[in-house]
mmCIF file with all atom_site columns, C-alpha atoms in Angstrom:
data_model
loop_
_atom_site.group_PDB
_atom_site.id
_atom_site.type_symbol
_atom_site.label_atom_id
_atom_site.label_alt_id
_atom_site.label_comp_id
_atom_site.label_asym_id
_atom_site.label_entity_id
_atom_site.label_seq_id
_atom_site.pdbx_PDB_ins_code
_atom_site.Cartn_x
_atom_site.Cartn_y
_atom_site.Cartn_z
_atom_site.occupancy
_atom_site.B_iso_or_equiv
_atom_site.pdbx_formal_charge
_atom_site.auth_seq_id
_atom_site.auth_comp_id
_atom_site.auth_asym_id
_atom_site.auth_atom_id
_atom_site.pdbx_PDB_model_num
ATOM 1   C CA . MET D 1 1   ? 57.870 42.209 38.430 1.00 52.00 ? 10  MET D CA 1
ATOM 2   C CA . SER D 1 2   ? 60.487 44.264 36.497 1.00 68.00 ? 11  SER D CA 1
ATOM 3   C CA . THR D 1 3   ? 64.262 43.007 37.058 1.00 78.00 ? 12  THR D CA 1
ATOM 4   C CA . LYS D 1 4   ? 66.556 45.563 38.347 1.00 93.00 ? 13  LYS D CA 1
ATOM 5   C CA . TYR D 1 5   ? 69.784 45.000 36.732 1.00 97.00 ? 14  TYR D CA 1
ATOM 6   C CA . ILE D 1 6   ? 73.074 45.350 38.810 1.00 97.00 ? 15  ILE D CA 1
ATOM 7   C CA . PHE D 1 7   ? 75.474 43.942 36.211 1.00 97.00 ? 16  PHE D CA 1
ATOM 8   C CA . GLU D 1 8   ? 76.003 43.323 32.588 1.00 97.00 ? 17  GLU D CA 1
ATOM 9   C CA . THR D 1 9   ? 78.424 41.988 30.196 1.00 98.00 ? 18  THR D CA 1
ATOM 10  C CA . ARG D 1 10  ? 78.629 41.617 26.323 1.00 98.00 ? 19  ARG D CA 1
ATOM 11  C CA . MET D 1 11  ? 79.583 38.332 24.706 1.00 98.00 ? 20  MET D CA 1
ATOM 12  C CA . GLN D 1 12  ? 79.530 36.921 21.268 1.00 98.00 ? 21  GLN D CA 1
ATOM 13  C CA . VAL D 1 13  ? 78.315 33.591 19.979 1.00 97.00 ? 22  VAL D CA 1
ATOM 14  C CA . ARG D 1 14  ? 80.911 31.366 18.761 1.00 96.00 ? 23  ARG D CA 1
ATOM 15  C CA . ASP D 1 15  ? 80.272 28.811 15.793 1.00 94.00 ? 24  ASP D CA 1
ATOM 16  C CA . TYR D 1 16  ? 80.858 25.674 18.024 1.00 95.00 ? 25  TYR D CA 1
ATOM 17  C CA . GLU D 1 17  ? 78.191 26.642 20.446 1.00 95.00 ? 26  GLU D CA 1
ATOM 18  C CA . CYS D 1 18  ? 75.554 26.234 17.915 1.00 95.00 ? 27  CYS D CA 1
ATOM 19  C CA . ASP D 1 19  ? 73.768 22.990 16.904 1.00 94.00 ? 28  ASP D CA 1
ATOM 20  C CA . ILE D 1 20  ? 72.863 21.587 13.441 1.00 94.00 ? 29  ILE D CA 1
ATOM 21  C CA . GLU D 1 21  ? 69.975 23.977 13.268 1.00 94.00 ? 30  GLU D CA 1
ATOM 22  C CA . GLY D 1 22  ? 72.271 26.855 13.411 1.00 94.00 ? 31  GLY D CA 1
ATOM 23  C CA . ILE D 1 23  ? 71.174 28.163 16.751 1.00 96.00 ? 32  ILE D CA 1
ATOM 24  C CA . VAL D 1 24  ? 72.890 28.304 20.089 1.00 96.00 ? 33  VAL D CA 1
ATOM 25  C CA . ASN D 1 25  ? 72.478 24.864 21.846 1.00 95.00 ? 34  ASN D CA 1
ATOM 26  C CA . ASN D 1 26  ? 70.453 25.156 25.036 1.00 94.00 ? 35  ASN D CA 1
ATOM 27  C CA . ALA D 1 27  ? 73.226 24.095 27.242 1.00 95.00 ? 36  ALA D CA 1
ATOM 28  C CA . ASN D 1 28  ? 75.486 26.957 26.368 1.00 96.00 ? 37  ASN D CA 1
ATOM 29  C CA . TYR D 1 29  ? 73.068 29.567 27.926 1.00 97.00 ? 38  TYR D CA 1
ATOM 30  C CA . LEU D 1 30  ? 73.893 27.934 31.332 1.00 96.00 ? 39  LEU D CA 1
ATOM 31  C CA . HIS D 1 31  ? 77.511 28.754 30.557 1.00 96.00 ? 40  HIS D CA 1
ATOM 32  C CA . TYR D 1 32  ? 76.593 32.297 29.536 1.00 98.00 ? 41  TYR D CA 1
ATOM 33  C CA . CYS D 1 33  ? 74.829 32.745 32.865 1.00 97.00 ? 42  CYS D CA 1
ATOM 34  C CA . GLU D 1 34  ? 77.501 31.208 34.892 1.00 95.00 ? 43  GLU D CA 1
ATOM 35  C CA . HIS D 1 35  ? 80.317 33.318 33.326 1.00 97.00 ? 44  HIS D CA 1
ATOM 36  C CA . THR D 1 36  ? 78.092 36.563 33.972 1.00 97.00 ? 45  THR D CA 1
ATOM 37  C CA . ARG D 1 37  ? 77.762 35.490 37.765 1.00 96.00 ? 46  ARG D CA 1
ATOM 38  C CA . HIS D 1 38  ? 81.521 34.874 37.904 1.00 94.00 ? 47  HIS D CA 1
ATOM 39  C CA . LEU D 1 39  ? 82.290 38.184 36.512 1.00 96.00 ? 48  LEU D CA 1
ATOM 40  C CA . PHE D 1 40  ? 79.816 39.773 38.833 1.00 96.00 ? 49  PHE D CA 1
ATOM 41  C CA . LEU D 1 41  ? 81.620 37.988 41.938 1.00 95.00 ? 50  LEU D CA 1
ATOM 42  C CA . THR D 1 42  ? 84.816 39.216 40.906 1.00 94.00 ? 51  THR D CA 1
ATOM 43  C CA . GLN D 1 43  ? 83.476 42.843 40.640 1.00 94.00 ? 52  GLN D CA 1
ATOM 44  C CA . CYS D 1 44  ? 82.211 42.265 44.156 1.00 94.00 ? 53  CYS D CA 1
ATOM 45  C CA . GLY D 1 45  ? 85.685 41.124 45.344 1.00 93.00 ? 54  GLY D CA 1
ATOM 46  C CA . LEU D 1 46  ? 84.967 37.445 45.732 1.00 93.00 ? 55  LEU D CA 1
ATOM 47  C CA . SER D 1 47  ? 86.991 34.571 44.475 1.00 90.00 ? 56  SER D CA 1
ATOM 48  C CA . PHE D 1 48  ? 85.523 31.180 44.289 1.00 86.00 ? 57  PHE D CA 1
ATOM 49  C CA . ALA D 1 49  ? 88.952 29.737 44.900 1.00 90.00 ? 58  ALA D CA 1
ATOM 50  C CA . ALA D 1 50  ? 89.652 31.798 47.965 1.00 91.00 ? 59  ALA D CA 1
ATOM 51  C CA . MET D 1 51  ? 86.090 31.287 49.332 1.00 92.00 ? 60  MET D CA 1
ATOM 52  C CA . HIS D 1 52  ? 86.753 27.394 48.893 1.00 92.00 ? 61  HIS D CA 1
ATOM 53  C CA . GLU D 1 53  ? 89.857 27.728 50.812 1.00 93.00 ? 62  GLU D CA 1
ATOM 54  C CA . LYS D 1 54  ? 87.908 29.221 53.678 1.00 93.00 ? 63  LYS D CA 1
ATOM 55  C CA . GLY D 1 55  ? 85.507 26.409 53.609 1.00 94.00 ? 64  GLY D CA 1
ATOM 56  C CA . VAL D 1 56  ? 82.736 28.229 51.856 1.00 95.00 ? 65  VAL D CA 1
ATOM 57  C CA . ASP D 1 57  ? 81.191 26.862 48.507 1.00 95.00 ? 66  ASP D CA 1
ATOM 58  C CA . ALA D 1 58  ? 78.232 28.648 46.600 1.00 94.00 ? 67  ALA D CA 1
ATOM 59  C CA . VAL D 1 59  ? 76.527 25.957 44.736 1.00 95.00 ? 68  VAL D CA 1
ATOM 60  C CA . LEU D 1 60  ? 73.703 25.929 42.308 1.00 95.00 ? 69  LEU D CA 1
ATOM 61  C CA . ALA D 1 61  ? 70.574 24.493 43.786 1.00 96.00 ? 70  ALA D CA 1
ATOM 62  C CA . ARG D 1 62  ? 67.922 25.165 41.106 1.00 97.00 ? 71  ARG D CA 1
ATOM 63  C CA . MET D 1 63  ? 67.717 26.802 37.757 1.00 96.00 ? 72  MET D CA 1
ATOM 64  C CA . GLN D 1 64  ? 64.562 27.710 35.981 1.00 97.00 ? 73  GLN D CA 1
ATOM 65  C CA . MET D 1 65  ? 64.942 28.664 32.289 1.00 97.00 ? 74  MET D CA 1
ATOM 66  C CA . GLN D 1 66  ? 62.782 30.127 29.428 1.00 97.00 ? 75  GLN D CA 1
ATOM 67  C CA . PHE D 1 67  ? 64.108 30.183 25.904 1.00 97.00 ? 76  PHE D CA 1
ATOM 68  C CA . LYS D 1 68  ? 62.681 33.000 24.022 1.00 97.00 ? 77  LYS D CA 1
ATOM 69  C CA . THR D 1 69  ? 64.431 33.821 20.728 1.00 97.00 ? 78  THR D CA 1
ATOM 70  C CA . PRO D 1 70  ? 67.421 31.894 19.437 1.00 97.00 ? 79  PRO D CA 1
ATOM 71  C CA . LEU D 1 71  ? 70.884 33.247 18.995 1.00 98.00 ? 80  LEU D CA 1
ATOM 72  C CA . ARG D 1 72  ? 72.859 32.493 16.023 1.00 96.00 ? 81  ARG D CA 1
ATOM 73  C CA . PRO D 1 73  ? 76.573 32.340 15.157 1.00 95.00 ? 82  PRO D CA 1
ATOM 74  C CA . ASP D 1 74  ? 78.224 35.663 15.488 1.00 95.00 ? 83  ASP D CA 1
ATOM 75  C CA . ASP D 1 75  ? 75.428 37.283 17.223 1.00 97.00 ? 84  ASP D CA 1
ATOM 76  C CA . GLU D 1 76  ? 76.485 39.708 20.047 1.00 98.00 ? 85  GLU D CA 1
ATOM 77  C CA . PHE D 1 77  ? 74.498 39.613 23.195 1.00 98.00 ? 86  PHE D CA 1
ATOM 78  C CA . ILE D 1 78  ? 74.133 41.342 26.387 1.00 98.00 ? 87  ILE D CA 1
ATOM 79  C CA . SER D 1 79  ? 73.830 39.351 29.536 1.00 98.00 ? 88  SER D CA 1
ATOM 80  C CA . ARG D 1 80  ? 72.120 41.210 32.417 1.00 98.00 ? 89  ARG D CA 1
ATOM 81  C CA . LEU D 1 81  ? 71.981 40.223 35.964 1.00 97.00 ? 90  LEU D CA 1
ATOM 82  C CA . GLY D 1 82  ? 69.568 41.090 38.956 1.00 97.00 ? 91  GLY D CA 1
ATOM 83  C CA . LEU D 1 83  ? 69.972 39.735 42.526 1.00 97.00 ? 92  LEU D CA 1
ATOM 84  C CA . THR D 1 84  ? 67.388 38.839 45.305 1.00 96.00 ? 93  THR D CA 1
ATOM 85  C CA . LYS D 1 85  ? 67.710 37.125 48.556 1.00 96.00 ? 94  LYS D CA 1
ATOM 86  C CA . GLU D 1 86  ? 65.135 34.560 49.797 1.00 95.00 ? 95  GLU D CA 1
ATOM 87  C CA . GLY D 1 87  ? 66.294 33.205 53.379 1.00 94.00 ? 96  GLY D CA 1
ATOM 88  C CA . ILE D 1 88  ? 69.534 31.874 52.885 1.00 94.00 ? 97  ILE D CA 1
ATOM 89  C CA . LYS D 1 89  ? 69.175 31.592 49.034 1.00 96.00 ? 98  LYS D CA 1
ATOM 90  C CA . TYR D 1 90  ? 70.650 33.995 46.545 1.00 97.00 ? 99  TYR D CA 1
ATOM 91  C CA . VAL D 1 91  ? 68.369 34.250 43.581 1.00 97.00 ? 100 VAL D CA 1
ATOM 92  C CA . PHE D 1 92  ? 70.204 35.520 40.305 1.00 97.00 ? 101 PHE D CA 1
ATOM 93  C CA . HIS D 1 93  ? 67.997 36.730 37.618 1.00 97.00 ? 102 HIS D CA 1
ATOM 94  C CA . HIS D 1 94  ? 69.455 36.383 34.237 1.00 98.00 ? 103 HIS D CA 1
ATOM 95  C CA . ASP D 1 95  ? 68.232 37.954 31.040 1.00 98.00 ? 104 ASP D CA 1
ATOM 96  C CA . ILE D 1 96  ? 70.001 37.789 27.715 1.00 98.00 ? 105 ILE D CA 1
ATOM 97  C CA . PHE D 1 97  ? 69.353 40.063 24.977 1.00 98.00 ? 106 PHE D CA 1
ATOM 98  C CA . ARG D 1 98  ? 70.511 40.179 21.448 1.00 98.00 ? 107 ARG D CA 1
ATOM 99  C CA . ALA D 1 99  ? 72.542 43.309 21.004 1.00 98.00 ? 108 ALA D CA 1
ATOM 100 C CA . ALA D 1 100 ? 71.474 44.229 17.660 1.00 97.00 ? 109 ALA D CA 1
ATOM 101 C CA . ASP D 1 101 ? 67.771 44.774 18.684 1.00 97.00 ? 110 ASP D CA 1
ATOM 102 C CA . GLU D 1 102 ? 67.461 44.278 22.280 1.00 97.00 ? 111 GLU D CA 1
ATOM 103 C CA . LYS D 1 103 ? 65.277 41.211 21.726 1.00 98.00 ? 112 LYS D CA 1
ATOM 104 C CA . LEU D 1 104 ? 64.850 38.994 24.724 1.00 97.00 ? 113 LEU D CA 1
ATOM 105 C CA . CYS D 1 105 ? 66.550 35.648 23.998 1.00 98.00 ? 114 CYS D CA 1
ATOM 106 C CA . PHE D 1 106 ? 66.700 33.921 27.250 1.00 98.00 ? 115 PHE D CA 1
ATOM 107 C CA . ARG D 1 107 ? 65.508 34.196 30.734 1.00 97.00 ? 116 ARG D CA 1
ATOM 108 C CA . ALA D 1 108 ? 66.398 32.273 33.838 1.00 97.00 ? 117 ALA D CA 1
ATOM 109 C CA . GLN D 1 109 ? 66.475 32.259 37.662 1.00 97.00 ? 118 GLN D CA 1
ATOM 110 C CA . ALA D 1 110 ? 69.401 30.586 39.396 1.00 97.00 ? 119 ALA D CA 1
ATOM 111 C CA . GLU D 1 111 ? 69.162 29.888 42.974 1.00 97.00 ? 120 GLU D CA 1
ATOM 112 C CA . LEU D 1 112 ? 72.412 29.479 44.862 1.00 96.00 ? 121 LEU D CA 1
ATOM 113 C CA . VAL D 1 113 ? 73.028 28.265 48.357 1.00 97.00 ? 122 VAL D CA 1
ATOM 114 C CA . CYS D 1 114 ? 76.200 28.247 50.559 1.00 96.00 ? 123 CYS D CA 1
ATOM 115 C CA . ILE D 1 115 ? 77.886 25.155 52.006 1.00 96.00 ? 124 ILE D CA 1
ATOM 116 C CA . VAL D 1 116 ? 80.015 26.205 54.816 1.00 95.00 ? 125 VAL D CA 1
ATOM 117 C CA . ASN D 1 117 ? 82.421 23.607 56.113 1.00 94.00 ? 126 ASN D CA 1
ATOM 118 C CA . GLY D 1 118 ? 80.278 20.967 54.550 1.00 93.00 ? 127 GLY D CA 1
ATOM 119 C CA . ARG D 1 119 ? 76.909 22.121 56.008 1.00 95.00 ? 128 ARG D CA 1
ATOM 120 C CA . LEU D 1 120 ? 74.217 24.242 54.302 1.00 95.00 ? 129 LEU D CA 1
ATOM 121 C CA . ALA D 1 121 ? 74.486 27.642 56.070 1.00 95.00 ? 130 ALA D CA 1
ATOM 122 C CA . GLY D 1 122 ? 74.485 31.458 55.415 1.00 93.00 ? 131 GLY D CA 1
ATOM 123 C CA . SER D 1 123 ? 77.615 33.144 54.487 1.00 93.00 ? 132 SER D CA 1
ATOM 124 C CA . GLU D 1 124 ? 78.693 36.383 56.063 1.00 93.00 ? 133 GLU D CA 1
ATOM 125 C CA . ASP D 1 125 ? 81.246 37.026 53.197 1.00 93.00 ? 134 ASP D CA 1
ATOM 126 C CA . TYR D 1 126 ? 78.507 36.749 50.430 1.00 95.00 ? 135 TYR D CA 1
ATOM 127 C CA . ASP D 1 127 ? 76.126 38.684 52.590 1.00 95.00 ? 136 ASP D CA 1
ATOM 128 C CA . GLN D 1 128 ? 78.597 41.587 52.872 1.00 95.00 ? 137 GLN D CA 1
ATOM 129 C CA . ALA D 1 129 ? 79.682 41.490 49.297 1.00 95.00 ? 138 ALA D CA 1
ATOM 130 C CA . PHE D 1 130 ? 75.990 41.535 47.883 1.00 95.00 ? 139 PHE D CA 1
ATOM 131 C CA . ALA D 1 131 ? 74.735 43.996 50.479 1.00 95.00 ? 140 ALA D CA 1
ATOM 132 C CA . PRO D 1 132 ? 74.955 47.045 48.150 1.00 95.00 ? 141 PRO D CA 1
ATOM 133 C CA . TYR D 1 133 ? 73.021 45.261 45.490 1.00 93.00 ? 142 TYR D CA 1
ATOM 134 C CA . LEU D 1 134 ? 70.054 43.868 47.749 1.00 90.00 ? 143 LEU D CA 1
#
């Protein structure tokens, strides 16, 4: 299945994100993905803070990751995002490519669910915001 990308952003590896081997530490890819999702939410007109005030919290339920080609200090990369929905889960499809050669470096699926007033439930706000992309 080919991912239909609905959003992308460019970032650059910072030295402190790398380990002793000179490659990006695995945990930093989660930060890259989260930052990409947050930028996408902002583009959709959603604010985590405003949604929390309404009693709606989108939380990460599961993450599957594949590490393909390591990124190194100063590499520029493109974080691309796709979105599908399975029941009440929103599934974000993350692909990170090295900008210099479009080499796939990282692939992940992040499943998010909504907690509405303390209970697992669907969210009309998220459904409406994501409707153009699903």
